[in-house]
Amino acid sequence: MNRFRGWLLALSPEGDALWERTPGHEGVNGFNAVSVLEDGSIVAGGDQDGEGWVERMDPRGELLWSVKLPQLEHITALVALPAQRVAVMGTAERSTTGPGISRLVMLESDGWARWEKQLPAEGRGELDALALLPDGGFVAAGRLGSPDSTDWSL
């Protein structure tokens, strides 16, 4: 059985390792999104034990909090927001034959999930990228299944 752990690596401007951490436990776990909040703390997201997983660390890599998001199977993007909040994009229902369903979750500075939205509201689609707009809204990118199609193959 494959055994993996989440891995965070802080690098200097020259690319030298400053510190590294392997949070979580061994399994098929890992991170694939990272962002830095305005206070310099770091948030990383991915999946652990088949659930979405987000960790927040201080600038030295010391754990501040860790949350599992069972409403997500996999985290695809994180966006730092004012007041140390985090927007989390992830896949709620992954499919091996076509698009799944995405969710956008807003985390407060303590890791509490304030609200969430299913995207798309109807049909199937997966969002893999998320960015903050100047007005505080978001732009996301991914793939959308045709609503009138019964063939979900990619």
mmCIF file of C-alpha atoms in Angstrom:
data_model
loop_
_atom_site.group_PDB
_atom_site.id
_atom_site.type_symbol
_atom_site.label_atom_id
_atom_site.label_comp_id
_atom_site.label_asym_id
_atom_site.label_seq_id
_atom_site.Cartn_x
_atom_site.Cartn_y
_atom_site.Cartn_z
ATOM 1 C CA MET A 1 0.000 0.000 0.000
ATOM 2 C CA ASN A 2 1.256 3.467 -0.836
ATOM 3 C CA ARG A 3 1.973 5.659 2.156
ATOM 4 C CA PHE A 4 2.173 9.400 1.734
ATOM 5 C CA ARG A 5 2.023 12.430 4.035
ATOM 6 C CA GLY A 6 1.313 16.090 3.504
ATOM 7 C CA TRP A 7 4.541 18.036 2.943
ATOM 8 C CA LEU A 8 5.123 21.771 3.438
ATOM 9 C CA LEU A 9 8.434 23.329 2.506
ATOM 10 C CA ALA A 10 9.363 26.998 3.120
ATOM 11 C CA LEU A 11 12.041 28.355 0.791
ATOM 12 C CA SER A 12 14.259 31.433 0.933
ATOM 13 C CA PRO A 13 14.237 33.925 -1.984
ATOM 14 C CA GLU A 14 17.279 31.993 -3.273
ATOM 15 C CA GLY A 15 15.401 28.663 -3.146
ATOM 16 C CA ASP A 16 17.108 27.262 -0.041
ATOM 17 C CA ALA A 17 15.012 25.237 2.421
ATOM 18 C CA LEU A 18 14.181 27.236 5.567
ATOM 19 C CA TRP A 19 11.981 24.590 7.190
ATOM 20 C CA GLU A 20 9.801 21.676 6.249
ATOM 21 C CA ARG A 21 6.908 19.923 7.932
ATOM 22 C CA THR A 22 5.035 16.677 7.273
ATOM 23 C CA PRO A 23 1.743 17.158 9.139
ATOM 24 C CA GLY A 24 -0.942 14.561 9.391
ATOM 25 C CA HIS A 25 -0.400 10.830 9.451
ATOM 26 C CA GLU A 26 0.825 8.376 6.839
ATOM 27 C CA GLY A 27 -1.699 7.248 4.262
ATOM 28 C CA VAL A 28 -2.822 8.474 0.880
ATOM 29 C CA ASN A 29 -2.695 12.091 2.075
ATOM 30 C CA GLY A 30 -1.205 15.277 0.759
ATOM 31 C CA PHE A 31 -1.468 18.958 -0.056
ATOM 32 C CA ASN A 32 -1.992 20.512 -3.471
ATOM 33 C CA ALA A 33 -2.903 24.112 -2.636
ATOM 34 C CA VAL A 34 -1.183 26.743 -0.498
ATOM 35 C CA SER A 35 -1.667 30.425 0.286
ATOM 36 C CA VAL A 36 -0.201 33.031 2.632
ATOM 37 C CA LEU A 37 -2.501 35.161 4.791
ATOM 38 C CA GLU A 38 -1.924 38.870 5.493
ATOM 39 C CA ASP A 39 -0.394 38.088 8.931
ATOM 40 C CA GLY A 40 2.225 35.843 7.270
ATOM 41 C CA SER A 41 0.609 32.581 8.361
ATOM 42 C CA ILE A 42 0.395 29.786 5.833
ATOM 43 C CA VAL A 43 -2.634 27.697 4.862
ATOM 44 C CA ALA A 44 -2.271 24.450 2.945
ATOM 45 C CA GLY A 45 -5.076 22.256 1.660
ATOM 46 C CA GLY A 46 -5.466 18.827 0.138
ATOM 47 C CA ASP A 47 -6.983 15.620 1.373
ATOM 48 C CA GLN A 48 -6.496 13.214 4.240
ATOM 49 C CA ASP A 49 -8.420 9.961 4.656
ATOM 50 C CA GLY A 50 -10.690 10.829 1.714
ATOM 51 C CA GLU A 51 -11.783 14.185 3.158
ATOM 52 C CA GLY A 52 -10.780 17.753 2.445
ATOM 53 C CA TRP A 53 -8.057 18.932 4.823
ATOM 54 C CA VAL A 54 -6.734 22.421 5.617
ATOM 55 C CA GLU A 55 -3.906 23.336 7.998
ATOM 56 C CA ARG A 56 -2.846 26.799 9.121
ATOM 57 C CA MET A 57 0.694 27.382 10.366
ATOM 58 C CA ASP A 58 2.526 30.427 11.629
ATOM 59 C CA PRO A 59 5.424 31.809 9.526
ATOM 60 C CA ARG A 60 7.840 29.446 11.343
ATOM 61 C CA GLY A 61 5.746 26.398 10.443
ATOM 62 C CA GLU A 62 4.169 25.837 13.853
ATOM 63 C CA LEU A 63 0.616 24.482 13.671
ATOM 64 C CA LEU A 64 -2.166 26.958 14.525
ATOM 65 C CA TRP A 65 -5.114 24.756 13.527
ATOM 66 C CA SER A 66 -6.091 21.802 11.394
ATOM 67 C CA VAL A 67 -9.577 21.112 10.020
ATOM 68 C CA LYS A 68 -11.123 18.334 8.017
ATOM 69 C CA LEU A 69 -13.914 19.272 5.646
ATOM 70 C CA PRO A 70 -15.974 16.097 5.156
ATOM 71 C CA GLN A 71 -18.174 17.898 2.612
ATOM 72 C CA LEU A 72 -15.117 17.899 0.289
ATOM 73 C CA GLU A 73 -13.212 14.882 -0.994
ATOM 74 C CA HIS A 74 -10.331 16.903 -2.393
ATOM 75 C CA ILE A 75 -9.197 20.537 -2.155
ATOM 76 C CA THR A 76 -8.148 22.171 -5.402
ATOM 77 C CA ALA A 77 -7.530 25.840 -4.490
ATOM 78 C CA LEU A 78 -7.126 28.230 -1.542
ATOM 79 C CA VAL A 79 -7.411 32.012 -1.586
ATOM 80 C CA ALA A 80 -6.236 34.251 1.259
ATOM 81 C CA LEU A 81 -8.838 36.820 2.294
ATOM 82 C CA PRO A 82 -8.792 39.818 4.659
ATOM 83 C CA ALA A 83 -8.949 39.150 8.412
ATOM 84 C CA GLN A 84 -7.098 35.817 8.050
ATOM 85 C CA ARG A 85 -10.080 34.148 6.370
ATOM 86 C CA VAL A 86 -9.657 31.559 3.617
ATOM 87 C CA ALA A 87 -11.777 30.632 0.607
ATOM 88 C CA VAL A 88 -11.465 26.903 -0.080
ATOM 89 C CA MET A 89 -12.422 25.348 -3.436
ATOM 90 C CA GLY A 90 -12.762 21.597 -3.642
ATOM 91 C CA THR A 91 -14.468 18.650 -5.242
ATOM 92 C CA ALA A 92 -17.417 17.301 -3.296
ATOM 93 C CA GLU A 93 -18.127 14.331 -5.546
ATOM 94 C CA ARG A 94 -15.267 13.092 -7.707
ATOM 95 C CA SER A 95 -15.983 10.872 -10.664
ATOM 96 C CA THR A 96 -13.681 8.634 -12.675
ATOM 97 C CA THR A 97 -15.872 8.923 -15.776
ATOM 98 C CA GLY A 98 -16.689 12.640 -15.965
ATOM 99 C CA PRO A 99 -16.969 15.857 -14.003
ATOM 100 C CA GLY A 100 -17.914 15.787 -10.343
ATOM 101 C CA ILE A 101 -19.394 18.545 -8.195
ATOM 102 C CA SER A 102 -17.437 21.406 -6.625
ATOM 103 C CA ARG A 103 -17.994 23.362 -3.427
ATOM 104 C CA LEU A 104 -16.708 26.735 -2.268
ATOM 105 C CA VAL A 105 -16.250 26.906 1.528
ATOM 106 C CA MET A 106 -15.464 30.084 3.498
ATOM 107 C CA LEU A 107 -13.287 29.472 6.563
ATOM 108 C CA GLU A 108 -13.014 31.996 9.373
ATOM 109 C CA SER A 109 -9.623 32.787 10.950
ATOM 110 C CA ASP A 110 -10.097 29.947 13.469
ATOM 111 C CA GLY A 111 -10.897 27.337 10.796
ATOM 112 C CA TRP A 112 -14.667 27.382 11.331
ATOM 113 C CA ALA A 113 -16.658 26.935 8.087
ATOM 114 C CA ARG A 114 -18.874 30.037 7.858
ATOM 115 C CA TRP A 115 -20.728 29.131 4.655
ATOM 116 C CA GLU A 116 -20.518 26.934 1.579
ATOM 117 C CA LYS A 117 -21.958 26.850 -1.924
ATOM 118 C CA GLN A 118 -22.306 23.997 -4.399
ATOM 119 C CA LEU A 119 -21.001 24.799 -7.874
ATOM 120 C CA PRO A 120 -22.556 24.403 -10.341
ATOM 121 C CA ALA A 121 -25.940 24.778 -8.689
ATOM 122 C CA GLU A 122 -27.299 22.172 -11.138
ATOM 123 C CA GLY A 123 -25.508 19.572 -13.226
ATOM 124 C CA ARG A 124 -21.905 18.534 -12.864
ATOM 125 C CA GLY A 125 -18.680 20.504 -13.051
ATOM 126 C CA GLU A 126 -15.290 20.668 -11.353
ATOM 127 C CA LEU A 127 -13.438 23.872 -10.505
ATOM 128 C CA ASP A 128 -9.667 23.658 -10.134
ATOM 129 C CA ALA A 129 -8.571 27.293 -9.797
ATOM 130 C CA LEU A 130 -9.837 30.235 -7.751
ATOM 131 C CA ALA A 131 -8.758 33.890 -7.559
ATOM 132 C CA LEU A 132 -9.948 36.963 -5.671
ATOM 133 C CA LEU A 133 -11.442 39.872 -7.629
ATOM 134 C CA PRO A 134 -10.873 43.509 -6.571
ATOM 135 C CA ASP A 135 -14.506 43.835 -5.384
ATOM 136 C CA GLY A 136 -14.148 40.835 -3.015
ATOM 137 C CA GLY A 137 -15.823 38.365 -5.365
ATOM 138 C CA PHE A 138 -14.147 35.387 -6.978
ATOM 139 C CA VAL A 139 -13.319 34.011 -10.387
ATOM 140 C CA ALA A 140 -12.994 30.252 -10.804
ATOM 141 C CA ALA A 141 -11.942 27.996 -13.676
ATOM 142 C CA GLY A 142 -12.469 24.335 -14.433
ATOM 143 C CA ARG A 143 -14.691 22.103 -16.544
ATOM 144 C CA LEU A 144 -18.469 21.896 -16.889
ATOM 145 C CA GLY A 145 -20.468 18.937 -18.178
ATOM 146 C CA SER A 146 -23.124 19.632 -20.773
ATOM 147 C CA PRO A 147 -26.466 19.705 -18.916
ATOM 148 C CA ASP A 148 -28.340 17.807 -21.667
ATOM 149 C CA SER A 149 -25.745 15.053 -22.029
ATOM 150 C CA THR A 150 -26.097 11.576 -20.570
ATOM 151 C CA ASP A 151 -22.506 10.767 -21.574
ATOM 152 C CA TRP A 152 -20.210 12.101 -18.814
ATOM 153 C CA SER A 153 -17.021 10.649 -20.267
ATOM 154 C CA LEU A 154 -14.151 13.080 -20.600
#
